[in-house]
């Protein structure tokens, strides 16, 4: 009798295991899957607002290259306004809302750091805030796949006591915002941010 119960128990366990392995898998019923953005997924309103954000960012960068704290503060105020005005609701193809939320987080970081940069008195403190802005703008650019223009991710290994820092440039020529005239050409292009051809 023990052998019969043991055989039945083993057969039941094999049947359950077989069902779990081959027959028990159901197609996961989930909502729509997140698709990557394509070139046509950003509206003109979003592209215009992102273009304004980049223009303001480049103005801050240029002011820091020139070592002009007054222009850097004025440009930083414009950057904060552009970040606060970024039309993330116009991003298309984001059925789960993840891209919009991520973009809002990055634009909030940019806005906060831009406001702090505008309030800083010294050039070195402004440059530290600019580093944080750049570190938020780069992934924002990639997240929303802005296709309005090509940009370059540039790295200076000597910035901030050789810890290094990056920035975004609209062309491949290196004009260092962390050193300005002292080491204007210090840096190299690490990557190209280009969604214009996709």
PDB file of C-alpha atoms in Angstrom:
ATOM      1  CA  UNK A   1       0.000   0.000   0.000  1.00  0.00           C
ATOM      2  CA  UNK A   2       2.866   2.388   0.797  1.00  0.00           C
ATOM      3  CA  UNK A   3       4.317   1.738  -2.638  1.00  0.00           C
ATOM      4  CA  UNK A   4       0.982   2.555  -4.304  1.00  0.00           C
ATOM      5  CA  UNK A   5       0.624   5.839  -2.436  1.00  0.00           C
ATOM      6  CA  UNK A   6       4.229   6.707  -3.201  1.00  0.00           C
ATOM      7  CA  UNK A   7       3.740   5.976  -6.933  1.00  0.00           C
ATOM      8  CA  UNK A   8       0.550   8.060  -7.011  1.00  0.00           C
ATOM      9  CA  UNK A   9       2.281  10.896  -5.152  1.00  0.00           C
ATOM     10  CA  UNK A  10       5.222  10.853  -7.587  1.00  0.00           C
ATOM     11  CA  UNK A  11       2.839  10.824 -10.583  1.00  0.00           C
ATOM     12  CA  UNK A  12       0.871  13.763  -9.166  1.00  0.00           C
ATOM     13  CA  UNK A  13       4.076  15.712  -8.590  1.00  0.00           C
ATOM     14  CA  UNK A  14       5.265  14.976 -12.142  1.00  0.00           C
ATOM     15  CA  UNK A  15       1.890  16.034 -13.545  1.00  0.00           C
ATOM     16  CA  UNK A  16       1.958  19.311 -11.597  1.00  0.00           C
ATOM     17  CA  UNK A  17       5.566  19.961 -12.647  1.00  0.00           C
ATOM     18  CA  UNK A  18       4.738  19.198 -16.278  1.00  0.00           C
ATOM     19  CA  UNK A  19       1.727  21.485 -16.175  1.00  0.00           C
ATOM     20  CA  UNK A  20       3.813  24.317 -14.670  1.00  0.00           C
ATOM     21  CA  UNK A  21       6.569  23.870 -17.235  1.00  0.00           C
ATOM     22  CA  UNK A  22       4.560  23.327 -20.429  1.00  0.00           C
ATOM     23  CA  UNK A  23       0.922  23.995 -19.920  1.00  0.00           C
ATOM     24  CA  UNK A  24       0.588  26.443 -17.073  1.00  0.00           C
ATOM     25  CA  UNK A  25       2.146  29.467 -18.752  1.00  0.00           C
ATOM     26  CA  UNK A  26      -0.439  32.034 -19.636  1.00  0.00           C
ATOM     27  CA  UNK A  27       0.254  35.012 -21.779  1.00  0.00           C
ATOM     28  CA  UNK A  28       0.730  37.859 -19.376  1.00  0.00           C
ATOM     29  CA  UNK A  29      -2.233  40.131 -19.636  1.00  0.00           C
ATOM     30  CA  UNK A  30      -0.694  43.493 -19.440  1.00  0.00           C
ATOM     31  CA  UNK A  31      -1.548  46.917 -20.711  1.00  0.00           C
ATOM     32  CA  UNK A  32       0.104  48.488 -23.679  1.00  0.00           C
ATOM     33  CA  UNK A  33       3.849  48.033 -23.821  1.00  0.00           C
ATOM     34  CA  UNK A  34       6.071  51.089 -23.812  1.00  0.00           C
ATOM     35  CA  UNK A  35       7.472  51.683 -27.273  1.00  0.00           C
ATOM     36  CA  UNK A  36      10.585  53.744 -27.891  1.00  0.00           C
ATOM     37  CA  UNK A  37       9.950  57.217 -29.178  1.00  0.00           C
ATOM     38  CA  UNK A  38      10.456  57.741 -32.879  1.00  0.00           C
ATOM     39  CA  UNK A  39      11.234  60.943 -34.697  1.00  0.00           C
ATOM     40  CA  UNK A  40       7.594  61.832 -35.215  1.00  0.00           C
ATOM     41  CA  UNK A  41       6.658  61.340 -31.587  1.00  0.00           C
ATOM     42  CA  UNK A  42       7.443  64.842 -30.354  1.00  0.00           C
ATOM     43  CA  UNK A  43       5.029  67.603 -31.250  1.00  0.00           C
ATOM     44  CA  UNK A  44       6.103  70.969 -32.646  1.00  0.00           C
ATOM     45  CA  UNK A  45       5.122  72.555 -29.314  1.00  0.00           C
ATOM     46  CA  UNK A  46       7.448  70.218 -27.431  1.00  0.00           C
ATOM     47  CA  UNK A  47      10.278  70.641 -29.940  1.00  0.00           C
ATOM     48  CA  UNK A  48       9.979  74.427 -29.754  1.00  0.00           C
ATOM     49  CA  UNK A  49      10.066  74.392 -25.951  1.00  0.00           C
ATOM     50  CA  UNK A  50      13.058  72.021 -25.929  1.00  0.00           C
ATOM     51  CA  UNK A  51      14.807  74.217 -28.495  1.00  0.00           C
ATOM     52  CA  UNK A  52      14.273  77.202 -26.176  1.00  0.00           C
ATOM     53  CA  UNK A  53      15.728  75.161 -23.302  1.00  0.00           C
ATOM     54  CA  UNK A  54      18.844  74.362 -25.338  1.00  0.00           C
ATOM     55  CA  UNK A  55      19.229  77.975 -26.476  1.00  0.00           C
ATOM     56  CA  UNK A  56      19.135  79.163 -22.863  1.00  0.00           C
ATOM     57  CA  UNK A  57      21.580  76.421 -21.817  1.00  0.00           C
ATOM     58  CA  UNK A  58      24.016  77.427 -24.564  1.00  0.00           C
ATOM     59  CA  UNK A  59      23.764  81.046 -23.394  1.00  0.00           C
ATOM     60  CA  UNK A  60      24.773  79.995 -19.870  1.00  0.00           C
ATOM     61  CA  UNK A  61      27.640  77.940 -21.285  1.00  0.00           C
ATOM     62  CA  UNK A  62      28.872  80.823 -23.440  1.00  0.00           C
ATOM     63  CA  UNK A  63      28.730  83.237 -20.497  1.00  0.00           C
ATOM     64  CA  UNK A  64      30.784  80.834 -18.384  1.00  0.00           C
ATOM     65  CA  UNK A  65      33.303  80.423 -21.219  1.00  0.00           C
ATOM     66  CA  UNK A  66      33.629  84.230 -21.258  1.00  0.00           C
ATOM     67  CA  UNK A  67      33.810  84.366 -17.453  1.00  0.00           C
ATOM     68  CA  UNK A  68      30.911  86.838 -17.364  1.00  0.00           C
ATOM     69  CA  UNK A  69      28.987  86.265 -14.128  1.00  0.00           C
ATOM     70  CA  UNK A  70      26.276  88.845 -14.912  1.00  0.00           C
ATOM     71  CA  UNK A  71      25.467  87.247 -18.293  1.00  0.00           C
ATOM     72  CA  UNK A  72      25.615  83.786 -16.721  1.00  0.00           C
ATOM     73  CA  UNK A  73      23.043  84.836 -14.105  1.00  0.00           C
ATOM     74  CA  UNK A  74      20.723  86.380 -16.682  1.00  0.00           C
ATOM     75  CA  UNK A  75      21.011  83.337 -18.945  1.00  0.00           C
ATOM     76  CA  UNK A  76      20.444  81.014 -15.970  1.00  0.00           C
ATOM     77  CA  UNK A  77      17.172  82.801 -15.200  1.00  0.00           C
ATOM     78  CA  UNK A  78      16.111  82.221 -18.811  1.00  0.00           C
ATOM     79  CA  UNK A  79      17.149  78.575 -18.519  1.00  0.00           C
ATOM     80  CA  UNK A  80      15.056  78.125 -15.368  1.00  0.00           C
ATOM     81  CA  UNK A  81      12.073  79.654 -17.152  1.00  0.00           C
ATOM     82  CA  UNK A  82      12.588  77.397 -20.180  1.00  0.00           C
ATOM     83  CA  UNK A  83      12.902  74.305 -17.965  1.00  0.00           C
ATOM     84  CA  UNK A  84       9.728  75.240 -16.076  1.00  0.00           C
ATOM     85  CA  UNK A  85       7.963  75.790 -19.421  1.00  0.00           C
ATOM     86  CA  UNK A  86       9.073  72.562 -21.089  1.00  0.00           C
ATOM     87  CA  UNK A  87       5.963  71.044 -22.658  1.00  0.00           C
ATOM     88  CA  UNK A  88       6.431  67.451 -21.528  1.00  0.00           C
ATOM     89  CA  UNK A  89       2.701  66.853 -21.929  1.00  0.00           C
ATOM     90  CA  UNK A  90       3.274  67.153 -25.686  1.00  0.00           C
ATOM     91  CA  UNK A  91       5.514  64.088 -25.816  1.00  0.00           C
ATOM     92  CA  UNK A  92       3.756  61.473 -27.901  1.00  0.00           C
ATOM     93  CA  UNK A  93       4.203  57.707 -27.867  1.00  0.00           C
ATOM     94  CA  UNK A  94       4.500  57.488 -24.089  1.00  0.00           C
ATOM     95  CA  UNK A  95       1.535  55.277 -23.265  1.00  0.00           C
ATOM     96  CA  UNK A  96       2.746  54.508 -19.743  1.00  0.00           C
ATOM     97  CA  UNK A  97       3.761  58.074 -18.933  1.00  0.00           C
ATOM     98  CA  UNK A  98       7.266  57.031 -17.897  1.00  0.00           C
ATOM     99  CA  UNK A  99       9.045  59.299 -20.355  1.00  0.00           C
ATOM    100  CA  UNK A 100       6.948  62.294 -19.334  1.00  0.00           C
ATOM    101  CA  UNK A 101       7.632  61.716 -15.632  1.00  0.00           C
ATOM    102  CA  UNK A 102      11.327  61.247 -16.264  1.00  0.00           C
ATOM    103  CA  UNK A 103      11.435  64.404 -18.367  1.00  0.00           C
ATOM    104  CA  UNK A 104       9.640  66.338 -15.613  1.00  0.00           C
ATOM    105  CA  UNK A 105      12.196  65.144 -13.055  1.00  0.00           C
ATOM    106  CA  UNK A 106      15.145  66.182 -15.209  1.00  0.00           C
ATOM    107  CA  UNK A 107      13.609  69.539 -16.116  1.00  0.00           C
ATOM    108  CA  UNK A 108      12.910  70.165 -12.415  1.00  0.00           C
ATOM    109  CA  UNK A 109      16.571  69.484 -11.606  1.00  0.00           C
ATOM    110  CA  UNK A 110      17.658  71.822 -14.397  1.00  0.00           C
ATOM    111  CA  UNK A 111      15.324  74.557 -13.176  1.00  0.00           C
ATOM    112  CA  UNK A 112      16.475  74.282  -9.553  1.00  0.00           C
ATOM    113  CA  UNK A 113      20.151  74.320 -10.466  1.00  0.00           C
ATOM    114  CA  UNK A 114      19.651  77.201 -12.909  1.00  0.00           C
ATOM    115  CA  UNK A 115      17.971  79.261 -10.191  1.00  0.00           C
ATOM    116  CA  UNK A 116      20.825  78.437  -7.820  1.00  0.00           C
ATOM    117  CA  UNK A 117      23.385  79.353 -10.481  1.00  0.00           C
ATOM    118  CA  UNK A 118      21.708  82.735 -10.976  1.00  0.00           C
ATOM    119  CA  UNK A 119      21.979  83.441  -7.233  1.00  0.00           C
ATOM    120  CA  UNK A 120      25.629  82.398  -6.859  1.00  0.00           C
ATOM    121  CA  UNK A 121      28.047  85.313  -6.779  1.00  0.00           C
ATOM    122  CA  UNK A 122      31.305  83.599  -7.711  1.00  0.00           C
ATOM    123  CA  UNK A 123      32.267  82.126 -11.057  1.00  0.00           C
ATOM    124  CA  UNK A 124      33.465  78.832  -9.531  1.00  0.00           C
ATOM    125  CA  UNK A 125      30.146  78.297  -7.708  1.00  0.00           C
ATOM    126  CA  UNK A 126      28.251  79.065 -10.920  1.00  0.00           C
ATOM    127  CA  UNK A 127      30.361  76.488 -12.749  1.00  0.00           C
ATOM    128  CA  UNK A 128      29.530  73.832 -10.139  1.00  0.00           C
ATOM    129  CA  UNK A 129      25.810  74.454 -10.681  1.00  0.00           C
ATOM    130  CA  UNK A 130      26.368  74.327 -14.439  1.00  0.00           C
ATOM    131  CA  UNK A 131      27.899  70.873 -14.024  1.00  0.00           C
ATOM    132  CA  UNK A 132      24.707  69.672 -12.311  1.00  0.00           C
ATOM    133  CA  UNK A 133      22.583  71.243 -15.053  1.00  0.00           C
ATOM    134  CA  UNK A 134      24.641  69.479 -17.713  1.00  0.00           C
ATOM    135  CA  UNK A 135      24.356  66.151 -15.900  1.00  0.00           C
ATOM    136  CA  UNK A 136      20.552  66.483 -15.968  1.00  0.00           C
ATOM    137  CA  UNK A 137      20.249  67.871 -19.506  1.00  0.00           C
ATOM    138  CA  UNK A 138      22.224  65.056 -21.138  1.00  0.00           C
ATOM    139  CA  UNK A 139      19.894  62.241 -20.017  1.00  0.00           C
ATOM    140  CA  UNK A 140      16.868  64.488 -20.656  1.00  0.00           C
ATOM    141  CA  UNK A 141      18.031  64.959 -24.250  1.00  0.00           C
ATOM    142  CA  UNK A 142      18.369  61.198 -24.632  1.00  0.00           C
ATOM    143  CA  UNK A 143      15.091  60.401 -22.871  1.00  0.00           C
ATOM    144  CA  UNK A 144      12.943  62.627 -25.056  1.00  0.00           C
ATOM    145  CA  UNK A 145      15.028  61.925 -28.188  1.00  0.00           C
ATOM    146  CA  UNK A 146      14.903  65.544 -29.286  1.00  0.00           C
ATOM    147  CA  UNK A 147      15.342  65.600 -33.045  1.00  0.00           C
ATOM    148  CA  UNK A 148      15.635  69.336 -33.649  1.00  0.00           C
ATOM    149  CA  UNK A 149      19.422  69.478 -33.712  1.00  0.00           C
ATOM    150  CA  UNK A 150      22.565  67.474 -33.190  1.00  0.00           C
ATOM    151  CA  UNK A 151      24.624  68.167 -30.069  1.00  0.00           C
ATOM    152  CA  UNK A 152      27.895  67.000 -28.563  1.00  0.00           C
ATOM    153  CA  UNK A 153      28.699  65.655 -25.091  1.00  0.00           C
ATOM    154  CA  UNK A 154      32.094  67.107 -24.183  1.00  0.00           C
ATOM    155  CA  UNK A 155      34.326  66.094 -21.269  1.00  0.00           C
ATOM    156  CA  UNK A 156      37.053  68.007 -19.467  1.00  0.00           C
ATOM    157  CA  UNK A 157      39.091  65.646 -17.270  1.00  0.00           C
ATOM    158  CA  UNK A 158      40.789  68.478 -15.364  1.00  0.00           C
ATOM    159  CA  UNK A 159      37.705  70.350 -14.148  1.00  0.00           C
ATOM    160  CA  UNK A 160      37.104  70.524 -10.392  1.00  0.00           C
ATOM    161  CA  UNK A 161      40.530  69.354  -9.253  1.00  0.00           C
ATOM    162  CA  UNK A 162      40.792  66.612 -11.868  1.00  0.00           C
ATOM    163  CA  UNK A 163      37.442  64.991 -11.019  1.00  0.00           C
ATOM    164  CA  UNK A 164      36.204  65.990 -14.471  1.00  0.00           C
ATOM    165  CA  UNK A 165      33.015  67.507 -15.789  1.00  0.00           C
ATOM    166  CA  UNK A 166      30.910  67.381 -18.933  1.00  0.00           C
ATOM    167  CA  UNK A 167      28.771  69.795 -20.914  1.00  0.00           C
ATOM    168  CA  UNK A 168      26.675  69.848 -24.050  1.00  0.00           C
ATOM    169  CA  UNK A 169      27.843  71.832 -27.054  1.00  0.00           C
ATOM    170  CA  UNK A 170      26.003  72.699 -30.254  1.00  0.00           C
ATOM    171  CA  UNK A 171      29.158  72.091 -32.282  1.00  0.00           C
ATOM    172  CA  UNK A 172      32.203  69.878 -31.982  1.00  0.00           C
ATOM    173  CA  UNK A 173      34.605  72.729 -31.218  1.00  0.00           C
ATOM    174  CA  UNK A 174      35.717  72.620 -27.585  1.00  0.00           C
ATOM    175  CA  UNK A 175      35.168  75.866 -25.636  1.00  0.00           C
ATOM    176  CA  UNK A 176      35.497  74.964 -21.978  1.00  0.00           C
ATOM    177  CA  UNK A 177      32.932  76.583 -19.624  1.00  0.00           C
ATOM    178  CA  UNK A 178      34.746  75.270 -16.532  1.00  0.00           C
ATOM    179  CA  UNK A 179      38.055  77.034 -17.219  1.00  0.00           C
ATOM    180  CA  UNK A 180      37.204  79.723 -19.752  1.00  0.00           C
ATOM    181  CA  UNK A 181      40.239  81.536 -21.126  1.00  0.00           C
ATOM    182  CA  UNK A 182      42.601  79.781 -18.690  1.00  0.00           C
ATOM    183  CA  UNK A 183      42.177  76.444 -20.529  1.00  0.00           C
ATOM    184  CA  UNK A 184      39.707  77.198 -23.288  1.00  0.00           C
ATOM    185  CA  UNK A 185      40.401  74.112 -25.403  1.00  0.00           C
ATOM    186  CA  UNK A 186      40.708  71.593 -22.556  1.00  0.00           C
ATOM    187  CA  UNK A 187      38.324  68.743 -23.293  1.00  0.00           C
ATOM    188  CA  UNK A 188      37.211  66.319 -25.953  1.00  0.00           C
ATOM    189  CA  UNK A 189      33.952  65.219 -27.520  1.00  0.00           C
ATOM    190  CA  UNK A 190      32.851  61.963 -25.878  1.00  0.00           C
ATOM    191  CA  UNK A 191      29.709  61.354 -27.900  1.00  0.00           C
ATOM    192  CA  UNK A 192      27.305  62.819 -30.384  1.00  0.00           C
ATOM    193  CA  UNK A 193      23.663  63.225 -29.434  1.00  0.00           C
ATOM    194  CA  UNK A 194      21.861  62.887 -32.735  1.00  0.00           C
ATOM    195  CA  UNK A 195      18.243  61.866 -33.188  1.00  0.00           C
ATOM    196  CA  UNK A 196      17.819  63.974 -36.332  1.00  0.00           C
ATOM    197  CA  UNK A 197      18.211  61.024 -38.712  1.00  0.00           C
ATOM    198  CA  UNK A 198      15.977  58.504 -36.957  1.00  0.00           C
TER     199      UNK A 198
END
